[in-house]
mmCIF file of C-alpha atoms in Angstrom:
data_model
loop_
_atom_site.group_PDB
_atom_site.id
_atom_site.type_symbol
_atom_site.label_atom_id
_atom_site.label_comp_id
_atom_site.label_asym_id
_atom_site.label_seq_id
_atom_site.Cartn_x
_atom_site.Cartn_y
_atom_site.Cartn_z
ATOM 1 C CA MET A 21 68.878 79.012 87.217
ATOM 2 C CA GLY A 22 68.094 76.000 85.164
ATOM 3 C CA GLY A 23 66.093 75.220 82.051
ATOM 4 C CA ALA A 24 66.169 76.861 78.644
ATOM 5 C CA GLU A 25 66.330 80.637 78.563
ATOM 6 C CA LEU A 26 62.862 82.188 78.248
ATOM 7 C CA TYR A 27 64.271 85.575 77.294
ATOM 8 C CA ASN A 28 67.542 87.137 76.220
ATOM 9 C CA LYS A 29 70.129 87.592 78.975
ATOM 10 C CA PRO A 30 73.221 89.553 77.915
ATOM 11 C CA TRP A 31 75.644 87.660 80.114
ATOM 12 C CA ILE A 32 78.720 89.489 78.818
ATOM 13 C CA TYR A 33 77.208 92.782 80.018
ATOM 14 C CA PHE A 34 76.274 91.129 83.304
ATOM 15 C CA TRP A 35 79.790 89.951 84.050
ATOM 16 C CA ILE A 36 81.311 93.303 83.049
ATOM 17 C CA VAL A 37 79.081 95.419 85.292
ATOM 18 C CA GLN A 38 79.191 92.952 88.194
ATOM 19 C CA SER A 39 82.992 92.785 87.981
ATOM 20 C CA LEU A 40 83.172 96.581 88.005
ATOM 21 C CA GLY A 41 80.763 96.733 90.940
ATOM 22 C CA VAL A 42 82.744 94.201 92.962
ATOM 23 C CA LEU A 43 86.046 95.887 92.044
ATOM 24 C CA LEU A 44 84.780 99.288 93.195
ATOM 25 C CA LEU A 45 83.343 97.711 96.344
ATOM 26 C CA LEU A 46 86.650 96.052 97.232
ATOM 27 C CA THR A 47 88.625 99.192 96.368
ATOM 28 C CA GLY A 48 86.364 101.348 98.549
ATOM 29 C CA LEU A 49 86.477 98.833 101.392
ATOM 30 C CA GLY A 50 90.249 98.605 101.110
ATOM 31 C CA TYR A 51 90.578 102.365 101.436
ATOM 32 C CA LYS A 52 88.199 102.502 104.406
ATOM 33 C CA ILE A 53 89.950 99.610 106.152
ATOM 34 C CA SER A 54 93.416 101.073 105.619
ATOM 35 C CA PHE A 55 92.222 104.452 106.905
ATOM 36 C CA TYR A 56 90.651 102.768 109.929
ATOM 37 C CA PHE A 57 93.837 100.929 110.908
ATOM 38 C CA LYS A 58 95.926 104.070 110.427
ATOM 39 C CA ALA A 59 93.623 106.069 112.720
ATOM 40 C CA ARG A 60 93.059 103.302 115.253
ATOM 41 C CA ARG A 61 94.903 103.648 118.539
ATOM 42 C CA ARG A 62 97.228 100.939 119.703
ATOM 43 C CA SER A 63 95.526 98.107 121.517
ATOM 44 C CA LEU A 64 95.271 98.407 125.286
ATOM 45 C CA TYR A 65 96.076 94.720 125.502
ATOM 46 C CA ASN A 66 98.788 92.843 123.695
ATOM 47 C CA GLU A 67 96.868 89.596 123.459
ATOM 48 C CA PRO A 68 93.288 89.629 122.082
ATOM 49 C CA ASP A 69 90.648 87.851 124.138
ATOM 50 C CA TYR A 70 89.091 85.542 121.552
ATOM 51 C CA LEU A 71 86.356 84.331 123.902
ATOM 52 C CA ILE A 72 85.071 87.856 124.484
ATOM 53 C CA MET A 73 85.386 88.564 120.756
ATOM 54 C CA LEU A 74 83.252 85.515 120.004
ATOM 55 C CA LYS A 75 80.640 86.596 122.541
ATOM 56 C CA ALA A 76 80.634 90.076 121.012
ATOM 57 C CA PHE A 77 80.083 88.583 117.574
ATOM 58 C CA ILE A 78 77.123 86.515 118.759
ATOM 59 C CA THR A 79 75.395 89.123 120.932
ATOM 60 C CA GLU A 80 76.188 92.331 119.047
ATOM 61 C CA VAL A 81 76.616 91.243 115.431
ATOM 62 C CA LEU A 82 74.219 88.330 115.054
ATOM 63 C CA PHE A 83 71.559 89.477 117.534
ATOM 64 C CA GLN A 84 72.219 93.254 117.797
ATOM 65 C CA LYS A 85 71.822 93.309 121.600
ATOM 66 C CA GLN A 86 72.599 97.006 122.108
ATOM 67 C CA LEU A 87 70.157 98.117 119.434
ATOM 68 C CA ALA A 88 67.429 95.842 120.818
ATOM 69 C CA GLU A 89 67.840 97.454 124.237
ATOM 70 C CA LYS A 90 67.463 100.932 122.741
ATOM 71 C CA SER A 91 64.491 100.334 120.462
ATOM 72 C CA ALA A 92 62.590 97.188 119.536
ATOM 73 C CA GLY A 93 61.278 98.830 116.360
ATOM 74 C CA ARG A 94 64.723 99.895 115.148
ATOM 75 C CA TRP A 95 66.109 96.461 116.013
ATOM 76 C CA LEU A 96 63.381 94.666 114.058
ATOM 77 C CA ALA A 97 63.818 96.862 110.966
ATOM 78 C CA HIS A 98 67.615 96.528 111.082
ATOM 79 C CA MET A 99 67.502 92.762 111.520
ATOM 80 C CA MET A 100 65.020 92.307 108.676
ATOM 81 C CA ILE A 101 67.056 94.376 106.226
ATOM 82 C CA PHE A 102 70.372 92.889 107.359
ATOM 83 C CA TYR A 103 69.340 89.227 107.252
ATOM 84 C CA GLY A 104 67.185 89.698 104.174
ATOM 85 C CA PHE A 105 70.142 91.282 102.371
ATOM 86 C CA MET A 106 72.562 88.593 103.557
ATOM 87 C CA GLY A 107 70.088 85.911 102.492
ATOM 88 C CA LEU A 108 69.792 87.314 98.975
ATOM 89 C CA LEU A 109 73.578 87.668 98.831
ATOM 90 C CA LEU A 110 73.916 83.982 99.751
ATOM 91 C CA LEU A 111 71.416 82.979 97.071
ATOM 92 C CA SER A 112 73.314 85.060 94.512
ATOM 93 C CA ALA A 113 76.540 83.295 95.487
ATOM 94 C CA ILE A 114 74.827 79.930 95.056
ATOM 95 C CA ALA A 115 73.554 80.938 91.617
ATOM 96 C CA VAL A 116 77.016 82.078 90.506
ATOM 97 C CA ALA A 117 78.562 78.857 91.814
ATOM 98 C CA LEU A 118 76.039 76.760 89.894
ATOM 99 C CA GLU A 119 76.722 78.748 86.717
ATOM 100 C CA THR A 120 80.524 78.707 86.945
ATOM 101 C CA VAL A 121 81.919 76.087 89.352
ATOM 102 C CA VAL A 122 79.536 73.199 90.027
ATOM 103 C CA PRO A 123 79.494 70.598 87.214
ATOM 104 C CA GLU A 124 76.125 70.480 85.427
ATOM 105 C CA SER A 125 75.953 66.694 85.779
ATOM 106 C CA SER A 126 76.570 66.684 89.543
ATOM 107 C CA ARG A 127 73.863 65.733 92.022
ATOM 108 C CA ILE A 128 73.962 69.212 93.574
ATOM 109 C CA SER A 129 73.488 70.873 90.212
ATOM 110 C CA LEU A 130 70.633 68.560 89.201
ATOM 111 C CA PHE A 131 68.951 69.058 92.594
ATOM 112 C CA MET A 132 69.230 72.843 92.417
ATOM 113 C CA LEU A 133 68.420 73.250 88.709
ATOM 114 C CA GLU A 134 65.802 70.568 88.109
ATOM 115 C CA GLY A 135 64.842 69.104 91.491
ATOM 116 C CA MET A 136 63.177 70.355 94.648
ATOM 117 C CA GLY A 137 66.205 72.489 95.401
ATOM 118 C CA HIS A 138 65.100 74.835 92.615
ATOM 119 C CA ASN A 139 61.710 75.268 94.287
ATOM 120 C CA TYR A 140 63.267 75.877 97.698
ATOM 121 C CA TYR A 141 65.637 78.389 96.108
ATOM 122 C CA LYS A 142 62.735 80.342 94.606
ATOM 123 C CA ALA A 143 60.767 80.275 97.862
ATOM 124 C CA ALA A 144 63.805 81.485 99.813
ATOM 125 C CA GLY A 145 64.372 84.307 97.330
ATOM 126 C CA ASP A 146 60.800 85.537 97.713
ATOM 127 C CA LEU A 147 60.986 85.200 101.490
ATOM 128 C CA PHE A 148 64.214 87.191 101.821
ATOM 129 C CA GLY A 149 62.911 89.833 99.420
ATOM 130 C CA ALA A 150 59.669 90.175 101.361
ATOM 131 C CA VAL A 151 61.600 90.483 104.635
ATOM 132 C CA ILE A 152 63.687 93.344 103.196
ATOM 133 C CA LEU A 153 60.574 95.158 101.939
ATOM 134 C CA VAL A 154 58.916 94.943 105.355
ATOM 135 C CA GLY A 155 62.105 96.207 106.989
ATOM 136 C CA LEU A 156 62.307 99.095 104.494
ATOM 137 C CA ALA A 157 58.678 99.935 105.177
ATOM 138 C CA LEU A 158 59.406 100.184 108.906
ATOM 139 C CA VAL A 159 62.395 102.451 108.211
ATOM 140 C CA PHE A 160 60.327 104.594 105.821
ATOM 141 C CA ILE A 161 57.588 105.080 108.410
ATOM 142 C CA ARG A 162 60.117 106.035 111.088
ATOM 143 C CA ARG A 163 62.142 108.405 108.927
ATOM 144 C CA TYR A 164 59.569 110.020 106.670
ATOM 145 C CA ILE A 165 56.174 109.712 108.380
ATOM 146 C CA LYS A 166 56.823 109.701 112.120
ATOM 147 C CA LYS A 167 60.043 111.680 111.540
ATOM 148 C CA ASP A 168 61.782 110.424 114.658
ATOM 149 C CA SER A 169 63.604 113.337 116.299
ATOM 150 C CA GLN A 170 66.601 111.070 116.995
ATOM 151 C CA LEU A 171 67.180 110.615 113.276
ATOM 152 C CA TYR A 172 68.730 113.014 110.801
ATOM 153 C CA THR A 173 67.833 111.912 107.285
ATOM 154 C CA GLU A 174 70.320 112.897 104.607
ATOM 155 C CA ALA A 175 69.987 112.595 100.844
ATOM 156 C CA ALA A 176 72.372 109.638 100.978
ATOM 157 C CA ASP A 177 69.929 107.795 103.276
ATOM 158 C CA THR A 178 67.104 108.287 100.809
ATOM 159 C CA VAL A 179 69.297 107.104 97.927
ATOM 160 C CA ALA A 180 70.343 103.957 99.780
ATOM 161 C CA LEU A 181 66.780 103.081 100.813
ATOM 162 C CA ALA A 182 65.417 103.784 97.324
ATOM 163 C CA ALA A 183 68.132 101.667 95.714
ATOM 164 C CA LEU A 184 67.373 98.717 98.000
ATOM 165 C CA PHE A 185 63.661 99.039 97.337
ATOM 166 C CA LEU A 186 64.115 99.225 93.561
ATOM 167 C CA LEU A 187 66.491 96.260 93.606
ATOM 168 C CA VAL A 188 64.031 94.043 95.462
ATOM 169 C CA ALA A 189 60.911 95.310 93.698
ATOM 170 C CA GLY A 190 62.629 94.965 90.311
ATOM 171 C CA GLY A 191 63.564 91.398 91.199
ATOM 172 C CA PHE A 192 59.935 90.554 91.994
ATOM 173 C CA LEU A 193 58.724 92.122 88.738
ATOM 174 C CA LEU A 194 61.341 90.191 86.748
ATOM 175 C CA GLU A 195 60.246 86.997 88.422
ATOM 176 C CA ALA A 196 56.593 87.776 87.653
ATOM 177 C CA VAL A 197 57.303 88.387 83.967
ATOM 178 C CA ARG A 198 59.317 85.154 83.778
ATOM 179 C CA ILE A 199 56.490 83.191 85.363
ATOM 180 C CA SER A 200 53.973 84.736 82.934
ATOM 181 C CA MET A 201 55.982 83.184 80.083
ATOM 182 C CA THR A 202 56.262 79.784 81.787
ATOM 183 C CA ALA A 203 53.941 76.830 81.277
ATOM 184 C CA PRO A 204 51.648 76.344 84.293
ATOM 185 C CA GLY A 205 53.005 74.013 86.951
ATOM 186 C CA ALA A 206 52.704 73.395 90.687
ATOM 187 C CA GLU A 207 56.341 74.391 91.190
ATOM 188 C CA LEU A 208 55.588 78.004 90.223
ATOM 189 C CA ALA A 209 53.661 78.495 93.458
ATOM 190 C CA TYR A 210 56.945 78.326 95.376
ATOM 191 C CA SER A 211 57.623 81.822 94.011
ATOM 192 C CA PHE A 212 54.740 82.935 96.180
ATOM 193 C CA ILE A 213 55.089 86.658 95.451
ATOM 194 C CA GLY A 214 56.168 86.549 91.808
ATOM 195 C CA TYR A 215 53.456 83.969 91.119
ATOM 196 C CA ARG A 216 50.748 86.349 92.301
ATOM 197 C CA LEU A 217 52.196 89.275 90.373
ATOM 198 C CA ALA A 218 52.474 87.247 87.164
ATOM 199 C CA ALA A 219 48.818 87.865 86.356
ATOM 200 C CA LEU A 220 49.739 91.471 85.587
ATOM 201 C CA PHE A 221 51.731 90.321 82.550
ATOM 202 C CA ASP A 222 49.664 87.387 81.262
ATOM 203 C CA GLY A 223 49.188 87.618 77.510
ATOM 204 C CA SER A 224 51.699 90.418 77.083
ATOM 205 C CA ALA A 225 53.258 90.267 73.617
ATOM 206 C CA SER A 226 56.309 92.142 74.830
ATOM 207 C CA ALA A 227 56.970 90.019 77.913
ATOM 208 C CA GLY A 228 60.322 88.802 76.586
ATOM 209 C CA VAL A 229 61.552 92.324 75.870
ATOM 210 C CA LEU A 230 60.323 93.549 79.252
ATOM 211 C CA ALA A 231 62.030 90.635 81.005
ATOM 212 C CA THR A 232 65.346 91.433 79.333
ATOM 213 C CA ALA A 233 64.993 95.120 80.245
ATOM 214 C CA LEU A 234 64.251 94.257 83.895
ATOM 215 C CA TRP A 235 67.133 91.764 83.941
ATOM 216 C CA VAL A 236 69.570 94.423 82.701
ATOM 217 C CA PHE A 237 68.129 96.997 85.125
ATOM 218 C CA HIS A 238 68.463 94.566 88.039
ATOM 219 C CA ALA A 239 72.057 93.676 87.144
ATOM 220 C CA THR A 240 73.028 97.316 86.670
ATOM 221 C CA LEU A 241 71.426 98.529 89.899
ATOM 222 C CA ASN A 242 73.005 95.667 91.822
ATOM 223 C CA ALA A 243 76.454 96.662 90.531
ATOM 224 C CA ILE A 244 75.832 100.331 91.338
ATOM 225 C CA LEU A 245 74.710 99.455 94.856
ATOM 226 C CA LEU A 246 77.824 97.341 95.423
ATOM 227 C CA ALA A 247 80.025 100.241 94.319
ATOM 228 C CA TYR A 248 78.030 102.663 96.489
ATOM 229 C CA ILE A 249 78.226 100.666 99.735
ATOM 230 C CA PRO A 250 81.688 101.913 100.874
ATOM 231 C CA HIS A 251 80.534 105.523 100.471
ATOM 232 C CA SER A 252 77.155 105.195 102.182
ATOM 233 C CA LYS A 253 75.704 104.333 105.559
ATOM 234 C CA LEU A 254 75.213 100.824 104.204
ATOM 235 C CA LEU A 255 78.902 100.396 105.018
ATOM 236 C CA HIS A 256 77.962 99.825 108.647
ATOM 237 C CA ILE A 257 76.616 96.419 107.585
ATOM 238 C CA ILE A 258 80.273 95.477 107.117
ATOM 239 C CA ASN A 259 82.354 97.767 109.304
ATOM 240 C CA SER A 260 80.194 97.713 112.447
ATOM 241 C CA PRO A 261 80.616 93.952 112.987
ATOM 242 C CA VAL A 262 84.345 94.247 112.302
ATOM 243 C CA GLU A 263 84.779 97.126 114.764
ATOM 244 C CA ILE A 264 82.671 95.451 117.436
ATOM 245 C CA VAL A 265 84.660 92.224 117.294
ATOM 246 C CA LEU A 266 88.084 93.926 117.084
ATOM 247 C CA ASN A 267 87.293 96.296 119.942
ATOM 248 C CA ALA A 268 85.599 93.763 122.193
ATOM 249 C CA SER A 269 88.714 92.524 123.994
ATOM 250 C CA GLU A 270 89.895 96.129 124.447
ATOM 251 C CA GLU A 271 86.720 97.202 126.216
ATOM 252 C CA ARG A 272 86.795 94.920 129.170
ATOM 253 C CA MET A 273 85.566 97.702 131.399
ATOM 254 C CA ARG A 274 82.302 97.375 129.413
ATOM 255 C CA GLY A 275 82.264 93.589 129.697
ATOM 256 C CA ASP A 276 78.560 93.586 130.537
ATOM 257 C CA LEU A 277 77.920 94.233 126.847
ATOM 258 C CA TYR A 278 79.662 91.047 125.800
ATOM 259 C CA ILE A 279 79.229 88.589 128.664
#
């Protein structure tokens, strides 16, 4: 966001692949949702209990109470990946809004593109990325080193974890290359991870080409991951909260989970 372009960004390609990714995501989600409602039994109660549904959303979706009671390690890893991913998704939405909706001359745009908001945005991006990487490391240790007997690791699990790792790591490398081409300034330190990695690319004659390649890779992988979500275990990021909230008022016999 903001400033003159330091390297070539093929925006037409970006919008094409992102549109395809979102379209495939929505199509896959639509199919899963329609299948779910066809298979779902009729409600035990005619009127939903919105208070219990709200409590279920807070305790089970936002704070993952049941998972925390089963395993603190699993809860921590899940929360880090979930909130890190949602944080990056929010930042992406802000970036798209600034590029397409918010007027360039508005106070919000100036604050986010040229003011302190830009620095906070970069710091938040590095923070959310770092949180995801730590969460992925915890999952990797549990699945591939400790090999928890409660877990069955399929090829799809490895693909999903690898894709998330490459997406975040690629983002940090892209940021580092961009910083290596930027004039020194105190604001660069807000990108506290990319700033430290930038030394790897200082003086590189092909930094611009590398940055474009990483930008295209990042955009492509992001679109692929979006399209893959409905067909992977990553879907539970979306469908688990929906199921928990919809089922909450029907499971009053298990009210201790929600009250």
